[in-house]
Amino acid sequence: MYQNSCGAAAASAGGCIETDRDCHSLISKEPQVAAIEHDYSGFDIVKATQYGAFARVKELIDAGYNVNERDSETVTLLHWAAINNRKEIMAFFIDKGAEVDAVGGELNATPLHWATRQGHLEAIVILMNSGADPTLRDAEGCSCIHLASQFGHTALVAYFIARGVSPDLIDRGGMTPLMWSCWKVCNLDPTRLLLTLGASPNIPDHQGNTALHWAILARNTSAISLLIVQGKASLNASNRRGDTPLNMLQSQIGSTWVGTKVRDKIRDNIHASKSKAFLIKIIKDKRLKWWCMVGTPFLAFYLAGAILSTSLLVIIKFFFLVCLYIVIHYAGQILYDDRLMALLPVNIYLATKIWMYFTWLIYIMPFVGLNANIVFFSSSGMLWYFFLKSWLGDPGIIATSQQLRFRTIIELAEKGPSGFEPSNFCSACLVRRPLRSKHCSVCNHCVAKFDHHCPWVANCIGMKNHKYFIGFLATLVIMCIQLIIGAFKFWQNQEECRLSFITPNFWDTMSAIGQCDTWVAWVSANAFFHSIWVSMLLVCQLYQISCLGMTTNERMNRGRYSHFLSNVGKSPFSRGYLLNLAEFFECTCFGFFKLETKNWLSSYDLDKNVEHQPLIRHKDNYQYV
């Protein structure tokens, strides 16, 4: 009788399988051979069903064979058709009155159980549409969603939940699909998918173990991280033996399979439970930590400028600057977690710009004309507008809801397994992926026409805010250049600096500027540095938009997309320099002509005149850009 070899392998303690593809590589994999004619006339109906000989099957059924006839082990023909994914034969049997929930074999399983073990999505869709019950348990006490979770069949788990199966359904031992996934599957999915669809990480089984207990027992690093960092699993839930996840992880905190983020969470919980010291309470205060993160770049910028403005020897100034860096570095490690550190670049930007305003108002404004002040504040006002649009605006997030997720899953499932390829389906957001979209691991969203995630605006850059990001870069360069010009006017009006400008020695000039007013020199140096790298980024962005017709993600990963490969590495979306720019900035020349633009939120295929193949080389759902 049928015994799944993958099931035997997965049953070993702590054993994880990677994906349903790994399972398929071990069992029921049909060899790829050249199409030849076979003589099936001598096959009995079971063998004809297994080999997919539909004509022979039909011949025997029409001759009077009972479609619900069972063999010596109570297995029906529908079982054999389901395990071998013989879709046409399955539909024929069901049309002839086959019992879709027939129980048979050693495990007293239904055809749906057999198809689930093998990961045959098409067979499952046929059975479910014919009324098969996915909640029935086999002899081991598992329903179909538990089997799908054990073997890492993510698409099947999604389909069962979309068809109404509870993500918290328990088997005979009290284990949920999430527990099985954490115990048996080393990949992110289906654990991530189950959490996204509402599976509870804190339900205990009959022994009191939660999903996190099972993940720790399996040393499943990805599952542990997901449950603690994203799933909000309790570290203090005790099983019947009195073991908590915190105690189990604490004893293994030095092990390589315990991730960095998990270690941080463990230490936070240990401090929270043991420390009563006033200083520790301050350190763990989330609101205080947030304000410290906001204030640190402002304070660091000022202290660096203050140190440089002193009359100390250069080497002593350098020593104090190094000390300042060390103090801020180690204070940051104590105070800030990864979430707060992600805000550091945007806070550095804000601190730099605020001190530039301060310098302009206090030092430079009296020495420049009215027109220069108007231009400076007008352009900086535009800068704030573009910055806020880039920072707080919607980059083009693919919106979804639970109902829409379920509908999408069902629609893609009925198209076959290819519907759940990473090129078509995001297993994190559970949405169908539009063309040119990408999942951002930082924001945890799929973004239409994704360009990159910019830490300086703490947001993704995509379809809806890309043009504002270009405006942000351009106005930032203008502001920096204006401040540098204003600083030179300030120095020209200082007696101790004026004569230094006529000397041909560059370093004498720089020394005189520093002695004239070190703070202005410090701020100007920052403005000069920003103007250089922001200008380079602006030129690169405009080149990609106008000349290449690509996003940053597409340019860096064009080898992953077949529509770029089939177009000799060129973008199939490019329409020429001028049209690319006009389309990007939505120029209509005051309504004299109308551009034909695509809505990248809902564009799933290339134009008909462009050759299109599925995306390839999808090692993962995202890369860092």
Coordinates of N, CA and C in Angstrom, one line a residue, residues 239-430:
N239 N 4.7 25.2 29.0 CA 4.1 23.9 28.6 C 3.9 23.1 29.9
R240 N 3.5 21.9 29.8 CA 3.2 21.1 31.0 C 4.4 20.7 31.8
R241 N 5.6 20.8 31.1 CA 6.8 20.5 31.8 C 7.4 21.7 32.4
G242 N 6.8 22.9 32.2 CA 7.2 24.1 32.8 C 8.2 24.8 32.0
D243 N 8.5 24.4 30.8 CA 9.4 25.0 29.9 C 8.7 26.2 29.2
T244 N 9.4 27.3 29.2 CA 8.9 28.5 28.4 C 9.9 28.7 27.2
P245 N 9.5 29.3 26.1 CA 10.4 29.6 25.0 C 11.6 30.4 25.4
L246 N 11.3 31.4 26.4 CA 12.4 32.2 26.9 C 13.5 31.4 27.5
N247 N 13.1 30.4 28.4 CA 14.1 29.6 29.1 C 14.8 28.7 28.1
M248 N 14.1 28.1 27.1 CA 14.7 27.3 26.1 C 15.7 28.0 25.2
L249 N 15.3 29.2 24.9 CA 16.3 30.0 24.0 C 17.4 30.6 24.8
Q250 N 17.2 30.9 26.1 CA 18.2 31.5 26.9 C 19.3 30.5 27.1
S251 N 19.0 29.2 27.2 CA 20.0 28.2 27.4 C 20.8 27.9 26.1
Q252 N 20.3 28.4 24.9 CA 20.9 28.2 23.6 C 21.3 29.6 23.0
I253 N 21.4 30.6 23.8 CA 21.6 32.0 23.2 C 22.9 32.1 22.5
G254 N 23.9 31.3 22.8 CA 25.2 31.3 22.1 C 25.2 30.5 20.8
S255 N 24.2 29.8 20.6 CA 24.2 28.9 19.4 C 24.0 29.7 18.1
T256 N 24.6 29.1 17.0 CA 24.6 29.8 15.8 C 23.2 29.9 15.2
W257 N 22.3 28.9 15.5 CA 21.0 29.0 14.9 C 20.0 30.0 15.6
V258 N 20.5 30.6 16.7 CA 19.7 31.7 17.3 C 20.1 33.0 16.6
G259 N 19.2 33.6 15.9 CA 19.5 34.8 15.1 C 19.7 36.0 16.0
T260 N 20.3 37.1 15.4 CA 20.6 38.3 16.2 C 19.4 39.0 16.7
K261 N 18.4 39.1 15.9 CA 17.1 39.8 16.4 C 16.5 39.0 17.5
V262 N 16.6 37.7 17.4 CA 16.0 36.9 18.5 C 16.8 37.1 19.8
R263 N 18.1 37.1 19.7 CA 19.0 37.4 20.9 C 18.6 38.7 21.5
D264 N 18.3 39.8 20.7 CA 18.0 41.1 21.2 C 16.6 41.0 22.0
K265 N 15.7 40.2 21.4 CA 14.4 40.1 22.1 C 14.6 39.3 23.4
I266 N 15.4 38.3 23.4 CA 15.7 37.6 24.7 C 16.3 38.5 25.7
R267 N 17.3 39.2 25.3 CA 17.9 40.1 26.3 C 16.9 41.2 26.8
D268 N 16.0 41.7 25.9 CA 15.0 42.7 26.4 C 14.1 42.1 27.4
N269 N 13.7 40.8 27.2 CA 12.8 40.2 28.2 C 13.5 39.9 29.5
I270 N 14.8 39.5 29.4 CA 15.5 39.2 30.6 C 15.7 40.5 31.4
H271 N 16.0 41.6 30.8 CA 16.2 42.9 31.5 C 14.8 43.3 32.1
A272 N 13.8 43.1 31.3 CA 12.4 43.6 31.8 C 12.0 42.8 33.0
S273 N 12.4 41.5 33.1 CA 11.9 40.7 34.2 C 12.8 40.8 35.4
K274 N 14.1 41.2 35.2 CA 15.1 41.2 36.3 C 15.4 42.5 36.9
S275 N 15.4 43.5 36.0 CA 15.9 44.8 36.4 C 14.9 45.7 37.0
K276 N 15.2 46.4 38.1 CA 14.4 47.4 38.7 C 15.1 48.7 38.8
A277 N 16.3 48.7 38.3 CA 17.1 49.9 38.4 C 16.5 51.1 37.6
F278 N 16.6 52.3 38.1 CA 16.0 53.4 37.4 C 16.5 53.6 36.0
L279 N 17.9 53.4 35.9 CA 18.5 53.7 34.6 C 18.0 52.7 33.5
I280 N 17.9 51.4 34.0 CA 17.4 50.4 33.0 C 16.0 50.7 32.6
K281 N 15.1 51.2 33.5 CA 13.8 51.5 33.1 C 13.8 52.6 32.1
I282 N 14.7 53.6 32.2 CA 14.8 54.7 31.3 C 15.2 54.1 29.9
I283 N 16.2 53.3 29.9 CA 16.7 52.7 28.7 C 15.6 51.9 27.9
K284 N 14.7 51.3 28.7 CA 13.7 50.5 28.0 C 12.4 51.2 27.7
D285 N 12.4 52.5 28.1 CA 11.2 53.3 27.7 C 11.2 53.6 26.2
K286 N 10.2 53.1 25.5 CA 10.1 53.2 24.1 C 10.0 54.7 23.6
R287 N 9.2 55.5 24.3 CA 9.0 56.8 23.9 C 10.3 57.6 24.1
L288 N 11.0 57.4 25.2 CA 12.3 58.1 25.4 C 13.3 57.7 24.4
K289 N 13.3 56.4 24.0 CA 14.3 55.9 23.0 C 14.0 56.5 21.7
W290 N 12.7 56.7 21.3 CA 12.4 57.3 20.1 C 12.9 58.8 20.0
W291 N 12.6 59.5 21.1 CA 13.1 60.9 21.1 C 14.6 61.0 21.1
C292 N 15.2 60.1 21.8 CA 16.7 60.0 21.7 C 17.2 59.8 20.3
M293 N 16.5 58.9 19.6 CA 16.9 58.7 18.2 C 16.8 60.0 17.4
V294 N 15.6 60.7 17.6 CA 15.4 61.9 16.8 C 16.4 63.0 17.2
G295 N 16.8 63.1 18.5 CA 17.7 64.1 19.0 C 19.2 63.9 18.8
T296 N 19.6 62.6 18.7 CA 21.0 62.3 18.6 C 21.7 62.9 17.4
P297 N 21.2 62.8 16.2 CA 21.9 63.5 15.1 C 22.0 65.0 15.2
F298 N 20.9 65.6 15.8 CA 21.0 67.1 16.0 C 22.1 67.4 17.0
L299 N 22.2 66.7 18.1 CA 23.2 66.9 19.1 C 24.6 66.6 18.6
A300 N 24.7 65.5 17.9 CA 26.0 65.1 17.3 C 26.5 66.1 16.4
F301 N 25.7 66.6 15.5 CA 26.1 67.7 14.5 C 26.6 68.9 15.2
Y302 N 25.8 69.4 16.3 CA 26.2 70.6 17.0 C 27.5 70.4 17.7
L303 N 27.7 69.2 18.4 CA 28.9 69.0 19.2 C 30.1 68.9 18.3
A304 N 30.0 68.3 17.1 CA 31.1 68.2 16.2 C 31.5 69.6 15.8
G305 N 30.5 70.4 15.4 CA 30.8 71.8 15.1 C 31.4 72.6 16.2
A306 N 30.9 72.4 17.4 CA 31.4 73.1 18.6 C 32.9 72.7 18.9
I307 N 33.2 71.4 18.7 CA 34.6 71.0 18.9 C 35.5 71.6 17.9
L308 N 35.1 71.6 16.6 CA 35.9 72.2 15.6 C 36.1 73.7 15.8
S309 N 35.1 74.4 16.4 CA 35.2 75.8 16.6 C 36.1 76.3 17.8
T310 N 36.5 75.3 18.6 CA 37.4 75.7 19.7 C 38.8 76.1 19.2
S311 N 39.6 76.6 20.1 CA 41.0 77.1 19.7 C 42.0 76.0 20.0
L312 N 41.6 74.8 20.3 CA 42.5 73.7 20.6 C 43.3 73.3 19.4
L313 N 44.4 72.5 19.7 CA 45.2 72.0 18.6 C 44.4 71.0 17.8
V314 N 44.8 70.9 16.5 CA 44.1 70.1 15.6 C 44.0 68.6 16.1
I315 N 45.1 68.1 16.6 CA 45.2 66.8 17.1 C 44.2 66.5 18.3
I316 N 44.1 67.6 19.1 CA 43.2 67.4 20.3 C 41.7 67.4 19.8
K317 N 41.5 68.3 18.8 CA 40.1 68.3 18.2 C 39.8 66.9 17.6
F318 N 40.7 66.4 16.9 CA 40.5 65.1 16.3 C 40.3 64.0 17.4
F319 N 41.0 64.1 18.5 CA 40.8 63.2 19.6 C 39.4 63.3 20.2
F320 N 38.9 64.5 20.4 CA 37.6 64.7 20.9 C 36.5 64.2 19.9
L321 N 36.7 64.4 18.6 CA 35.8 63.9 17.6 C 35.7 62.4 17.7
V322 N 36.8 61.7 17.8 CA 36.8 60.3 17.9 C 36.1 59.8 19.2
C323 N 36.3 60.5 20.3 CA 35.6 60.2 21.5 C 34.1 60.4 21.4
L324 N 33.7 61.4 20.7 CA 32.3 61.7 20.4 C 31.7 60.5 19.6
Y325 N 32.4 60.1 18.6 CA 31.9 59.0 17.8 C 31.7 57.7 18.6
I326 N 32.7 57.4 19.4 CA 32.7 56.2 20.3 C 31.5 56.2 21.2
V327 N 31.3 57.4 21.9 CA 30.2 57.5 22.8 C 28.9 57.3 22.1
I328 N 28.7 58.0 21.0 CA 27.4 57.9 20.3 C 27.2 56.4 19.7
H329 N 28.3 55.8 19.3 CA 28.2 54.5 18.7 C 27.7 53.5 19.8
Y330 N 28.3 53.5 20.9 CA 28.0 52.5 22.0 C 26.6 52.9 22.7
A331 N 26.3 54.1 22.8 CA 25.0 54.5 23.3 C 23.9 54.1 22.4
G332 N 24.2 54.1 21.1 CA 23.2 53.7 20.1 C 23.0 52.2 20.2
Q333 N 24.0 51.4 20.4 CA 23.9 50.0 20.6 C 23.0 49.6 21.8
I334 N 23.1 50.4 22.8 CA 22.3 50.1 24.0 C 20.9 50.6 23.9
L335 N 20.7 51.8 23.3 CA 19.3 52.4 23.2 C 18.5 51.9 22.1
Y336 N 19.1 51.7 20.9 CA 18.3 51.5 19.7 C 18.3 50.1 19.2
D337 N 17.1 49.7 18.8 CA 16.9 48.4 18.1 C 16.9 48.6 16.6
D338 N 16.7 47.6 15.8 CA 16.7 47.7 14.4 C 15.7 48.6 13.8
R339 N 14.5 48.6 14.5 CA 13.4 49.5 14.0 C 13.8 51.0 14.1
L340 N 14.5 51.3 15.3 CA 14.9 52.7 15.4 C 16.1 53.1 14.6
M341 N 17.0 52.1 14.4 CA 18.2 52.4 13.6 C 17.8 52.6 12.1
A342 N 16.6 52.1 11.7 CA 16.1 52.3 10.3 C 15.8 53.8 10.2
L343 N 15.5 54.5 11.3 CA 15.1 55.9 11.2 C 16.4 56.8 11.2
L344 N 17.5 56.3 11.5 CA 18.7 57.1 11.6 C 19.0 58.0 10.4
P345 N 19.0 57.4 9.2 CA 19.4 58.2 8.0 C 18.5 59.4 7.8
V346 N 17.2 59.2 8.0 CA 16.2 60.4 7.8 C 16.4 61.4 8.9
N347 N 16.8 61.0 10.1 CA 17.0 61.9 11.2 C 18.4 62.7 11.0
I348 N 19.3 62.0 10.4 CA 20.6 62.7 10.0 C 20.3 63.8 9.0
Y349 N 19.5 63.4 8.0 CA 19.1 64.4 7.0 C 18.4 65.6 7.6
L350 N 17.4 65.4 8.5 CA 16.7 66.5 9.1 C 17.6 67.3 9.9
A351 N 18.5 66.7 10.7 CA 19.4 67.5 11.5 C 20.3 68.4 10.7
T352 N 20.8 67.8 9.6 CA 21.7 68.6 8.7 C 21.0 69.8 8.2
K353 N 19.7 69.6 7.7 CA 19.0 70.7 7.1 C 18.6 71.7 8.1
I354 N 18.2 71.3 9.3 CA 17.8 72.3 10.3 C 19.0 73.2 10.7
W355 N 20.2 72.6 10.8 CA 21.4 73.4 11.1 C 21.8 74.3 9.9
M356 N 21.5 73.9 8.7 CA 21.7 74.7 7.6 C 20.8 76.0 7.6
Y357 N 19.5 75.8 8.0 CA 18.6 76.9 8.2 C 19.2 77.9 9.3
F358 N 19.6 77.3 10.4 CA 20.1 78.1 11.5 C 21.3 78.9 11.0
T359 N 22.2 78.3 10.3 CA 23.4 79.0 9.8 C 23.1 80.1 8.8
W360 N 22.1 79.8 7.9 CA 21.7 80.9 7.0 C 21.1 82.1 7.7
L361 N 20.2 81.8 8.7 CA 19.5 82.9 9.4 C 20.4 83.7 10.2
I362 N 21.4 83.1 11.0 CA 22.2 83.7 11.9 C 23.4 84.4 11.3
Y363 N 24.0 83.6 10.3 CA 25.3 84.1 9.8 C 25.3 84.7 8.4
I364 N 24.5 84.1 7.5 CA 24.6 84.4 6.1 C 23.6 85.5 5.7
M365 N 22.4 85.4 6.2 CA 21.3 86.3 5.7 C 21.7 87.8 5.7
P366 N 22.4 88.3 6.7 CA 22.7 89.8 6.6 C 23.6 90.1 5.4
F367 N 24.3 89.2 4.8 CA 25.3 89.5 3.8 C 24.9 89.1 2.4
V368 N 23.7 88.7 2.2 CA 23.2 88.4 0.9 C 22.0 89.3 0.6
G369 N 21.7 89.5 -0.6 CA 20.6 90.4 -1.0 C 19.2 89.8 -0.8
L370 N 18.2 90.6 -0.9 CA 16.8 90.2 -0.8 C 16.5 89.1 -1.7
N371 N 16.9 89.2 -3.0 CA 16.6 88.2 -4.0 C 17.1 86.8 -3.6
A372 N 18.4 86.8 -3.1 CA 19.0 85.6 -2.7 C 18.2 84.9 -1.5
N373 N 17.7 85.7 -0.6 CA 16.9 85.2 0.5 C 15.6 84.6 0.0
I374 N 15.0 85.3 -0.9 CA 13.7 84.9 -1.5 C 13.9 83.5 -2.2
V375 N 14.9 83.5 -3.0 CA 15.2 82.2 -3.7 C 15.5 81.1 -2.8
F376 N 16.3 81.4 -1.7 CA 16.7 80.3 -0.8 C 15.4 79.8 -0.1
F377 N 14.6 80.6 0.5 CA 13.5 80.1 1.2 C 12.4 79.6 0.3
S378 N 12.3 80.1 -0.9 CA 11.3 79.5 -1.9 C 11.7 78.1 -2.3
S379 N 13.0 77.9 -2.6 CA 13.5 76.6 -3.0 C 13.5 75.6 -1.8
S380 N 13.8 76.1 -0.6 CA 13.7 75.2 0.5 C 12.3 74.8 0.9
G381 N 11.3 75.7 0.6 CA 9.9 75.4 0.8 C 9.5 74.3 -0.2
M382 N 10.0 74.4 -1.4 CA 9.7 73.3 -2.4 C 10.4 72.0 -1.9
L383 N 11.6 72.1 -1.3 CA 12.3 71.0 -0.8 C 11.5 70.3 0.3
W384 N 10.9 71.0 1.2 CA 10.1 70.4 2.2 C 8.8 69.7 1.6
Y385 N 8.3 70.3 0.6 CA 7.1 69.7 0.0 C 7.4 68.4 -0.7
F386 N 8.5 68.4 -1.4 CA 8.9 67.1 -2.1 C 9.4 66.1 -1.1
F387 N 10.0 66.5 0.0 CA 10.5 65.6 1.0 C 9.3 64.9 1.7
L388 N 8.3 65.7 2.1 CA 7.2 65.2 2.8 C 6.4 64.2 1.9
K389 N 6.3 64.6 0.6 CA 5.6 63.7 -0.4 C 6.4 62.4 -0.5
S390 N 7.7 62.4 -0.5 CA 8.5 61.2 -0.6 C 8.5 60.4 0.7
W391 N 8.5 61.1 1.8 CA 8.6 60.4 3.1 C 7.2 59.8 3.5
L392 N 6.2 60.7 3.5 CA 4.9 60.2 4.0 C 3.9 59.8 2.9
G393 N 4.2 60.0 1.7 CA 3.3 59.7 0.6 C 3.3 58.2 0.3
D394 N 2.2 57.8 -0.4 CA 2.1 56.4 -0.8 C 3.0 56.1 -2.0
P395 N 3.9 55.2 -1.9 CA 4.8 54.9 -3.0 C 4.1 54.1 -4.1
G396 N 2.9 53.6 -3.9 CA 2.2 52.7 -4.8 C 2.0 51.4 -4.3
I397 N 1.7 51.3 -3.0 CA 1.5 50.0 -2.3 C 0.3 49.3 -2.9
I398 N 0.5 48.0 -3.2 CA -0.6 47.1 -3.7 C -1.5 46.9 -2.6
A399 N -2.7 47.6 -2.6 CA -3.7 47.4 -1.5 C -4.4 46.1 -1.6
T400 N -4.7 45.6 -0.4 CA -5.4 44.3 -0.4 C -6.3 44.3 0.9
S401 N -7.1 43.2 1.0 CA -7.9 43.0 2.2 C -8.0 41.4 2.3
Q402 N -8.5 41.0 3.4 CA -8.6 39.5 3.6 C -9.5 38.9 2.5
Q403 N -10.6 39.6 2.2 CA -11.5 39.0 1.2 C -10.8 39.0 -0.2
L404 N -10.1 40.1 -0.5 CA -9.4 40.1 -1.8 C -8.3 39.1 -1.9
R405 N -7.6 38.9 -0.7 CA -6.5 37.9 -0.7 C -7.1 36.5 -1.0
F406 N -8.2 36.2 -0.4 CA -8.9 34.9 -0.6 C -9.3 34.7 -2.1
R407 N -9.9 35.8 -2.6 CA -10.3 35.7 -4.0 C -9.1 35.5 -5.0
T408 N -8.0 36.2 -4.7 CA -6.8 36.1 -5.5 C -6.3 34.7 -5.4
I409 N -6.2 34.2 -4.2 CA -5.7 32.8 -4.0 C -6.5 31.8 -4.8
I410 N -7.8 31.9 -4.7 CA -8.7 31.0 -5.4 C -8.5 31.1 -6.9
E411 N -8.5 32.3 -7.4 CA -8.3 32.6 -8.9 C -7.0 32.0 -9.4
L412 N -5.9 32.2 -8.6 CA -4.6 31.8 -9.1 C -4.5 30.2 -9.0
A413 N -5.1 29.7 -7.9 CA -5.1 28.2 -7.7 C -5.8 27.5 -8.9
E414 N -6.8 28.1 -9.4 CA -7.6 27.5 -10.5 C -6.9 27.6 -11.8
K415 N -5.8 28.5 -11.9 CA -5.0 28.6 -13.0 C -3.8 27.5 -13.0
G416 N -3.6 26.9 -11.9 CA -2.6 25.9 -11.8 C -1.4 26.4 -10.9
P417 N -0.4 25.5 -10.7 CA 0.7 25.9 -9.8 C 1.5 27.1 -10.3
S418 N 1.5 27.3 -11.6 CA 2.3 28.5 -12.1 C 1.7 29.8 -11.6
G419 N 0.4 29.8 -11.1 CA -0.1 31.0 -10.6 C 0.5 31.5 -9.3
F420 N 1.2 30.5 -8.6 CA 1.8 30.9 -7.3 C 3.3 31.0 -7.5
E421 N 3.8 31.1 -8.7 CA 5.2 31.4 -8.8 C 5.5 32.8 -8.3
P422 N 6.7 33.0 -7.7 CA 7.0 34.3 -7.1 C 6.9 35.5 -8.1
S423 N 6.9 35.2 -9.4 CA 6.8 36.3 -10.4 C 5.3 36.7 -10.5
N424 N 4.4 35.8 -10.1 CA 3.0 36.2 -10.1 C 2.3 36.4 -8.8
F425 N 2.9 35.9 -7.7 CA 2.2 35.9 -6.4 C 3.2 36.2 -5.3
C426 N 2.9 37.2 -4.5 CA 3.7 37.5 -3.3 C 3.2 36.7 -2.1
S427 N 4.0 35.8 -1.6 CA 3.6 35.0 -0.5 C 3.6 35.8 0.9
A428 N 4.2 37.0 0.9 CA 4.2 37.8 2.1 C 3.0 38.6 2.2
C429 N 2.6 39.3 1.0 CA 1.4 40.2 1.0 C 0.2 39.4 0.6
L430 N 0.4 38.3 -0.1 CA -0.7 37.4 -0.6 C -1.5 38.2 -1.6

